[in-house]
mmCIF file with all atom_site columns, C-alpha atoms in Angstrom:
data_model
loop_
_atom_site.group_PDB
_atom_site.id
_atom_site.type_symbol
_atom_site.label_atom_id
_atom_site.label_alt_id
_atom_site.label_comp_id
_atom_site.label_asym_id
_atom_site.label_entity_id
_atom_site.label_seq_id
_atom_site.pdbx_PDB_ins_code
_atom_site.Cartn_x
_atom_site.Cartn_y
_atom_site.Cartn_z
_atom_site.occupancy
_atom_site.B_iso_or_equiv
_atom_site.pdbx_formal_charge
_atom_site.auth_seq_id
_atom_site.auth_comp_id
_atom_site.auth_asym_id
_atom_site.auth_atom_id
_atom_site.pdbx_PDB_model_num
ATOM 1   C CA . MET Q 1 1   ? 20.814 -38.648 29.127 1.00 0.00 ? 1   MET Q CA 1
ATOM 2   C CA . GLU Q 1 2   ? 19.427 -41.266 26.791 1.00 0.00 ? 2   GLU Q CA 1
ATOM 3   C CA . GLN Q 1 3   ? 21.056 -39.717 23.684 1.00 0.00 ? 3   GLN Q CA 1
ATOM 4   C CA . VAL Q 1 4   ? 24.423 -39.567 25.665 1.00 0.00 ? 4   VAL Q CA 1
ATOM 5   C CA . LEU Q 1 5   ? 24.150 -43.237 26.435 1.00 0.00 ? 5   LEU Q CA 1
ATOM 6   C CA . ASN Q 1 6   ? 23.115 -44.066 22.817 1.00 0.00 ? 6   ASN Q CA 1
ATOM 7   C CA . ASP Q 1 7   ? 26.290 -42.205 21.640 1.00 0.00 ? 7   ASP Q CA 1
ATOM 8   C CA . LEU Q 1 8   ? 28.446 -44.189 24.062 1.00 0.00 ? 8   LEU Q CA 1
ATOM 9   C CA . ARG Q 1 9   ? 26.962 -47.504 23.164 1.00 0.00 ? 9   ARG Q CA 1
ATOM 10  C CA . TYR Q 1 10  ? 27.667 -46.589 19.421 1.00 0.00 ? 10  TYR Q CA 1
ATOM 11  C CA . ALA Q 1 11  ? 31.233 -45.507 20.185 1.00 0.00 ? 11  ALA Q CA 1
ATOM 12  C CA . ALA Q 1 12  ? 32.083 -48.521 22.327 1.00 0.00 ? 12  ALA Q CA 1
ATOM 13  C CA . LYS Q 1 13  ? 30.645 -51.182 20.018 1.00 0.00 ? 13  LYS Q CA 1
ATOM 14  C CA . ASN Q 1 14  ? 33.048 -54.079 19.447 1.00 0.00 ? 14  ASN Q CA 1
ATOM 15  C CA . VAL Q 1 15  ? 35.638 -52.464 21.715 1.00 0.00 ? 15  VAL Q CA 1
ATOM 16  C CA . GLY Q 1 16  ? 35.017 -54.809 24.609 1.00 0.00 ? 16  GLY Q CA 1
ATOM 17  C CA . ASP Q 1 17  ? 32.243 -56.680 26.490 1.00 0.00 ? 17  ASP Q CA 1
ATOM 18  C CA . ASP Q 1 18  ? 28.971 -55.856 24.644 1.00 0.00 ? 18  ASP Q CA 1
ATOM 19  C CA . ASP Q 1 19  ? 27.244 -55.450 28.018 1.00 0.00 ? 19  ASP Q CA 1
ATOM 20  C CA . PHE Q 1 20  ? 27.909 -51.790 28.448 1.00 0.00 ? 20  PHE Q CA 1
ATOM 21  C CA . ARG Q 1 21  ? 27.110 -51.041 32.132 1.00 0.00 ? 21  ARG Q CA 1
ATOM 22  C CA . VAL Q 1 22  ? 25.815 -47.686 33.471 1.00 0.00 ? 22  VAL Q CA 1
ATOM 23  C CA . VAL Q 1 23  ? 24.919 -46.707 36.974 1.00 0.00 ? 23  VAL Q CA 1
ATOM 24  C CA . GLU Q 1 24  ? 22.957 -43.449 37.365 1.00 0.00 ? 24  GLU Q CA 1
ATOM 25  C CA . ASP Q 1 25  ? 23.689 -41.157 40.347 1.00 0.00 ? 25  ASP Q CA 1
ATOM 26  C CA . LYS Q 1 26  ? 21.381 -42.032 43.312 1.00 0.00 ? 26  LYS Q CA 1
ATOM 27  C CA . ARG Q 1 27  ? 22.086 -38.596 44.811 1.00 0.00 ? 27  ARG Q CA 1
ATOM 28  C CA . ALA Q 1 28  ? 20.461 -36.998 41.803 1.00 0.00 ? 28  ALA Q CA 1
ATOM 29  C CA . ALA Q 1 29  ? 17.444 -39.237 42.056 1.00 0.00 ? 29  ALA Q CA 1
ATOM 30  C CA . ALA Q 1 30  ? 17.028 -38.616 45.770 1.00 0.00 ? 30  ALA Q CA 1
ATOM 31  C CA . ALA Q 1 31  ? 17.184 -34.774 45.208 1.00 0.00 ? 31  ALA Q CA 1
ATOM 32  C CA . LYS Q 1 32  ? 14.501 -35.233 42.483 1.00 0.00 ? 32  LYS Q CA 1
ATOM 33  C CA . VAL Q 1 33  ? 16.560 -33.908 39.693 1.00 0.00 ? 33  VAL Q CA 1
ATOM 34  C CA . PRO Q 1 34  ? 16.351 -35.266 36.193 1.00 0.00 ? 34  PRO Q CA 1
ATOM 35  C CA . PRO Q 1 35  ? 19.180 -37.827 35.294 1.00 0.00 ? 35  PRO Q CA 1
ATOM 36  C CA . CYS Q 1 36  ? 22.353 -35.628 34.954 1.00 0.00 ? 36  CYS Q CA 1
ATOM 37  C CA . MET Q 1 37  ? 25.087 -37.839 36.175 1.00 0.00 ? 37  MET Q CA 1
ATOM 38  C CA . ALA Q 1 38  ? 26.068 -41.433 35.501 1.00 0.00 ? 38  ALA Q CA 1
ATOM 39  C CA . SER Q 1 39  ? 29.133 -43.737 35.427 1.00 0.00 ? 39  SER Q CA 1
ATOM 40  C CA . GLY Q 1 40  ? 29.685 -46.807 33.538 1.00 0.00 ? 40  GLY Q CA 1
ATOM 41  C CA . ALA Q 1 41  ? 32.298 -49.265 32.058 1.00 0.00 ? 41  ALA Q CA 1
ATOM 42  C CA . VAL Q 1 42  ? 33.042 -51.406 29.068 1.00 0.00 ? 42  VAL Q CA 1
ATOM 43  C CA . LEU Q 1 43  ? 34.924 -54.430 30.254 1.00 0.00 ? 43  LEU Q CA 1
ATOM 44  C CA . THR Q 1 44  ? 37.681 -55.810 27.889 1.00 0.00 ? 44  THR Q CA 1
ATOM 45  C CA . PRO Q 1 45  ? 39.547 -59.124 27.775 1.00 0.00 ? 45  PRO Q CA 1
ATOM 46  C CA . LYS Q 1 46  ? 42.933 -57.287 27.689 1.00 0.00 ? 46  LYS Q CA 1
ATOM 47  C CA . ILE Q 1 47  ? 43.854 -54.001 29.357 1.00 0.00 ? 47  ILE Q CA 1
ATOM 48  C CA . PRO Q 1 48  ? 42.928 -51.369 26.816 1.00 0.00 ? 48  PRO Q CA 1
ATOM 49  C CA . GLY Q 1 49  ? 45.219 -48.520 25.843 1.00 0.00 ? 49  GLY Q CA 1
ATOM 50  C CA . ARG Q 1 50  ? 45.472 -45.474 23.634 1.00 0.00 ? 50  ARG Q CA 1
ATOM 51  C CA . ALA Q 1 51  ? 44.185 -47.295 20.623 1.00 0.00 ? 51  ALA Q CA 1
ATOM 52  C CA . GLU Q 1 52  ? 40.821 -48.114 22.072 1.00 0.00 ? 52  GLU Q CA 1
ATOM 53  C CA . LEU Q 1 53  ? 40.441 -44.826 23.704 1.00 0.00 ? 53  LEU Q CA 1
ATOM 54  C CA . THR Q 1 54  ? 41.116 -43.084 20.374 1.00 0.00 ? 54  THR Q CA 1
ATOM 55  C CA . LEU Q 1 55  ? 38.641 -45.350 18.658 1.00 0.00 ? 55  LEU Q CA 1
ATOM 56  C CA . ILE Q 1 56  ? 35.935 -44.475 21.016 1.00 0.00 ? 56  ILE Q CA 1
ATOM 57  C CA . THR Q 1 57  ? 36.899 -40.754 20.970 1.00 0.00 ? 57  THR Q CA 1
ATOM 58  C CA . ASN Q 1 58  ? 36.873 -40.660 17.145 1.00 0.00 ? 58  ASN Q CA 1
ATOM 59  C CA . ARG Q 1 59  ? 33.330 -42.328 17.002 1.00 0.00 ? 59  ARG Q CA 1
ATOM 60  C CA . LEU Q 1 60  ? 32.014 -39.781 19.609 1.00 0.00 ? 60  LEU Q CA 1
ATOM 61  C CA . GLN Q 1 61  ? 33.343 -36.970 17.349 1.00 0.00 ? 61  GLN Q CA 1
ATOM 62  C CA . THR Q 1 62  ? 31.354 -38.303 14.456 1.00 0.00 ? 62  THR Q CA 1
ATOM 63  C CA . ARG Q 1 63  ? 28.232 -37.862 16.727 1.00 0.00 ? 63  ARG Q CA 1
ATOM 64  C CA . GLY Q 1 64  ? 29.148 -34.210 17.439 1.00 0.00 ? 64  GLY Q CA 1
ATOM 65  C CA . TRP Q 1 65  ? 31.196 -34.564 20.524 1.00 0.00 ? 65  TRP Q CA 1
ATOM 66  C CA . LYS Q 1 66  ? 34.158 -32.222 20.911 1.00 0.00 ? 66  LYS Q CA 1
ATOM 67  C CA . ILE Q 1 67  ? 37.441 -33.213 22.631 1.00 0.00 ? 67  ILE Q CA 1
ATOM 68  C CA . ASP Q 1 68  ? 38.032 -30.827 25.524 1.00 0.00 ? 68  ASP Q CA 1
ATOM 69  C CA . SER Q 1 69  ? 41.304 -32.287 26.604 1.00 0.00 ? 69  SER Q CA 1
ATOM 70  C CA . THR Q 1 70  ? 43.500 -35.344 26.431 1.00 0.00 ? 70  THR Q CA 1
ATOM 71  C CA . LEU Q 1 71  ? 44.693 -35.199 29.971 1.00 0.00 ? 71  LEU Q CA 1
ATOM 72  C CA . GLU Q 1 72  ? 47.037 -38.222 29.793 1.00 0.00 ? 72  GLU Q CA 1
ATOM 73  C CA . VAL Q 1 73  ? 47.605 -41.192 27.607 1.00 0.00 ? 73  VAL Q CA 1
ATOM 74  C CA . GLU Q 1 74  ? 44.760 -43.028 29.495 1.00 0.00 ? 74  GLU Q CA 1
ATOM 75  C CA . LEU Q 1 75  ? 42.273 -40.253 29.961 1.00 0.00 ? 75  LEU Q CA 1
ATOM 76  C CA . THR Q 1 76  ? 40.185 -37.969 27.685 1.00 0.00 ? 76  THR Q CA 1
ATOM 77  C CA . ALA Q 1 77  ? 37.462 -35.451 28.331 1.00 0.00 ? 77  ALA Q CA 1
ATOM 78  C CA . LEU Q 1 78  ? 34.762 -34.579 25.714 1.00 0.00 ? 78  LEU Q CA 1
ATOM 79  C CA . SER Q 1 79  ? 31.619 -32.382 25.635 1.00 0.00 ? 79  SER Q CA 1
ATOM 80  C CA . SER Q 1 80  ? 28.575 -31.869 23.629 1.00 0.00 ? 80  SER Q CA 1
ATOM 81  C CA . GLY Q 1 81  ? 25.926 -29.147 24.676 1.00 0.00 ? 81  GLY Q CA 1
ATOM 82  C CA . LYS Q 1 82  ? 25.285 -29.374 28.407 1.00 0.00 ? 82  LYS Q CA 1
ATOM 83  C CA . TRP Q 1 83  ? 27.028 -32.828 28.730 1.00 0.00 ? 83  TRP Q CA 1
ATOM 84  C CA . ASP Q 1 84  ? 30.596 -33.791 29.583 1.00 0.00 ? 84  ASP Q CA 1
ATOM 85  C CA . ILE Q 1 85  ? 32.118 -37.226 29.367 1.00 0.00 ? 85  ILE Q CA 1
ATOM 86  C CA . MET Q 1 86  ? 35.329 -38.380 30.941 1.00 0.00 ? 86  MET Q CA 1
ATOM 87  C CA . LEU Q 1 87  ? 36.876 -41.611 29.462 1.00 0.00 ? 87  LEU Q CA 1
ATOM 88  C CA . GLY Q 1 88  ? 39.688 -43.592 31.071 1.00 0.00 ? 88  GLY Q CA 1
ATOM 89  C CA . VAL Q 1 89  ? 41.333 -46.961 30.368 1.00 0.00 ? 89  VAL Q CA 1
ATOM 90  C CA . GLY Q 1 90  ? 43.076 -49.333 32.641 1.00 0.00 ? 90  GLY Q CA 1
ATOM 91  C CA . PRO Q 1 91  ? 43.113 -52.647 34.356 1.00 0.00 ? 91  PRO Q CA 1
ATOM 92  C CA . VAL Q 1 92  ? 40.017 -53.879 36.281 1.00 0.00 ? 92  VAL Q CA 1
ATOM 93  C CA . PRO Q 1 93  ? 40.223 -52.658 39.854 1.00 0.00 ? 93  PRO Q CA 1
ATOM 94  C CA . THR Q 1 94  ? 40.823 -55.394 42.367 1.00 0.00 ? 94  THR Q CA 1
ATOM 95  C CA . GLU Q 1 95  ? 37.497 -54.555 44.219 1.00 0.00 ? 95  GLU Q CA 1
ATOM 96  C CA . ILE Q 1 96  ? 35.497 -55.679 41.196 1.00 0.00 ? 96  ILE Q CA 1
ATOM 97  C CA . ALA Q 1 97  ? 37.818 -58.442 39.784 1.00 0.00 ? 97  ALA Q CA 1
ATOM 98  C CA . ALA Q 1 98  ? 35.519 -61.227 40.857 1.00 0.00 ? 98  ALA Q CA 1
ATOM 99  C CA . GLN Q 1 99  ? 32.561 -59.532 38.987 1.00 0.00 ? 99  GLN Q CA 1
ATOM 100 C CA . ALA Q 1 100 ? 34.601 -58.912 35.854 1.00 0.00 ? 100 ALA Q CA 1
ATOM 101 C CA . GLY Q 1 101 ? 34.969 -62.584 34.933 1.00 0.00 ? 101 GLY Q CA 1
ATOM 102 C CA . ASN Q 1 102 ? 37.754 -63.156 32.478 1.00 0.00 ? 102 ASN Q CA 1
ATOM 103 C CA . ASN Q 1 103 ? 38.090 -59.482 31.650 1.00 0.00 ? 103 ASN Q CA 1
ATOM 104 C CA . LYS Q 1 104 ? 41.400 -57.933 32.529 1.00 0.00 ? 104 LYS Q CA 1
ATOM 105 C CA . GLY Q 1 105 ? 40.773 -54.233 31.688 1.00 0.00 ? 105 GLY Q CA 1
ATOM 106 C CA . GLY Q 1 106 ? 38.102 -51.718 30.916 1.00 0.00 ? 106 GLY Q CA 1
ATOM 107 C CA . ILE Q 1 107 ? 37.137 -48.249 29.905 1.00 0.00 ? 107 ILE Q CA 1
ATOM 108 C CA . GLY Q 1 108 ? 35.634 -46.290 32.601 1.00 0.00 ? 108 GLY Q CA 1
ATOM 109 C CA . ILE Q 1 109 ? 33.070 -43.676 31.723 1.00 0.00 ? 109 ILE Q CA 1
ATOM 110 C CA . SER Q 1 110 ? 31.830 -40.657 33.769 1.00 0.00 ? 110 SER Q CA 1
ATOM 111 C CA . ILE Q 1 111 ? 28.940 -38.667 32.474 1.00 0.00 ? 111 ILE Q CA 1
ATOM 112 C CA . THR Q 1 112 ? 27.935 -35.265 33.890 1.00 0.00 ? 112 THR Q CA 1
ATOM 113 C CA . GLY Q 1 113 ? 25.246 -32.815 32.762 1.00 0.00 ? 113 GLY Q CA 1
ATOM 114 C CA . VAL Q 1 114 ? 23.384 -29.818 34.266 1.00 0.00 ? 114 VAL Q CA 1
ATOM 115 C CA . CYS Q 1 115 ? 21.515 -30.730 37.356 1.00 0.00 ? 115 CYS Q CA 1
ATOM 116 C CA . LYS Q 1 116 ? 18.408 -28.746 38.137 1.00 0.00 ? 116 LYS Q CA 1
ATOM 117 C CA . LYS Q 1 117 ? 15.600 -29.500 40.581 1.00 0.00 ? 117 LYS Q CA 1
ATOM 118 C CA . LEU Q 1 118 ? 12.313 -30.227 38.871 1.00 0.00 ? 118 LEU Q CA 1
ATOM 119 C CA . SER Q 1 119 ? 9.672  -27.501 39.396 1.00 0.00 ? 119 SER Q CA 1
#
């Protein structure tokens, strides 16, 4: 998981808010499995679009990530080994607008790996 997060920090550098936020899946922790799921966001002053998504995707490719699909203009899926990343761009959801400060948009990130119980 840490390598995946490092790749994402590298790919998202200077795209938006430098405070890349990640939340690990509490269900996995409760089930006593190693970190295998997380979600996060990079907040941006303006609503990002295809250019920002392409920049992050290209940077991830330099780190060995493979594009699985570009599902829509605002959504891309990538994989590397046992890890999958889903990236999506759009406006800040109204539920978190107060926490987003002056940021109007963001890049949502979902990370999924193989979840196995610890022996």
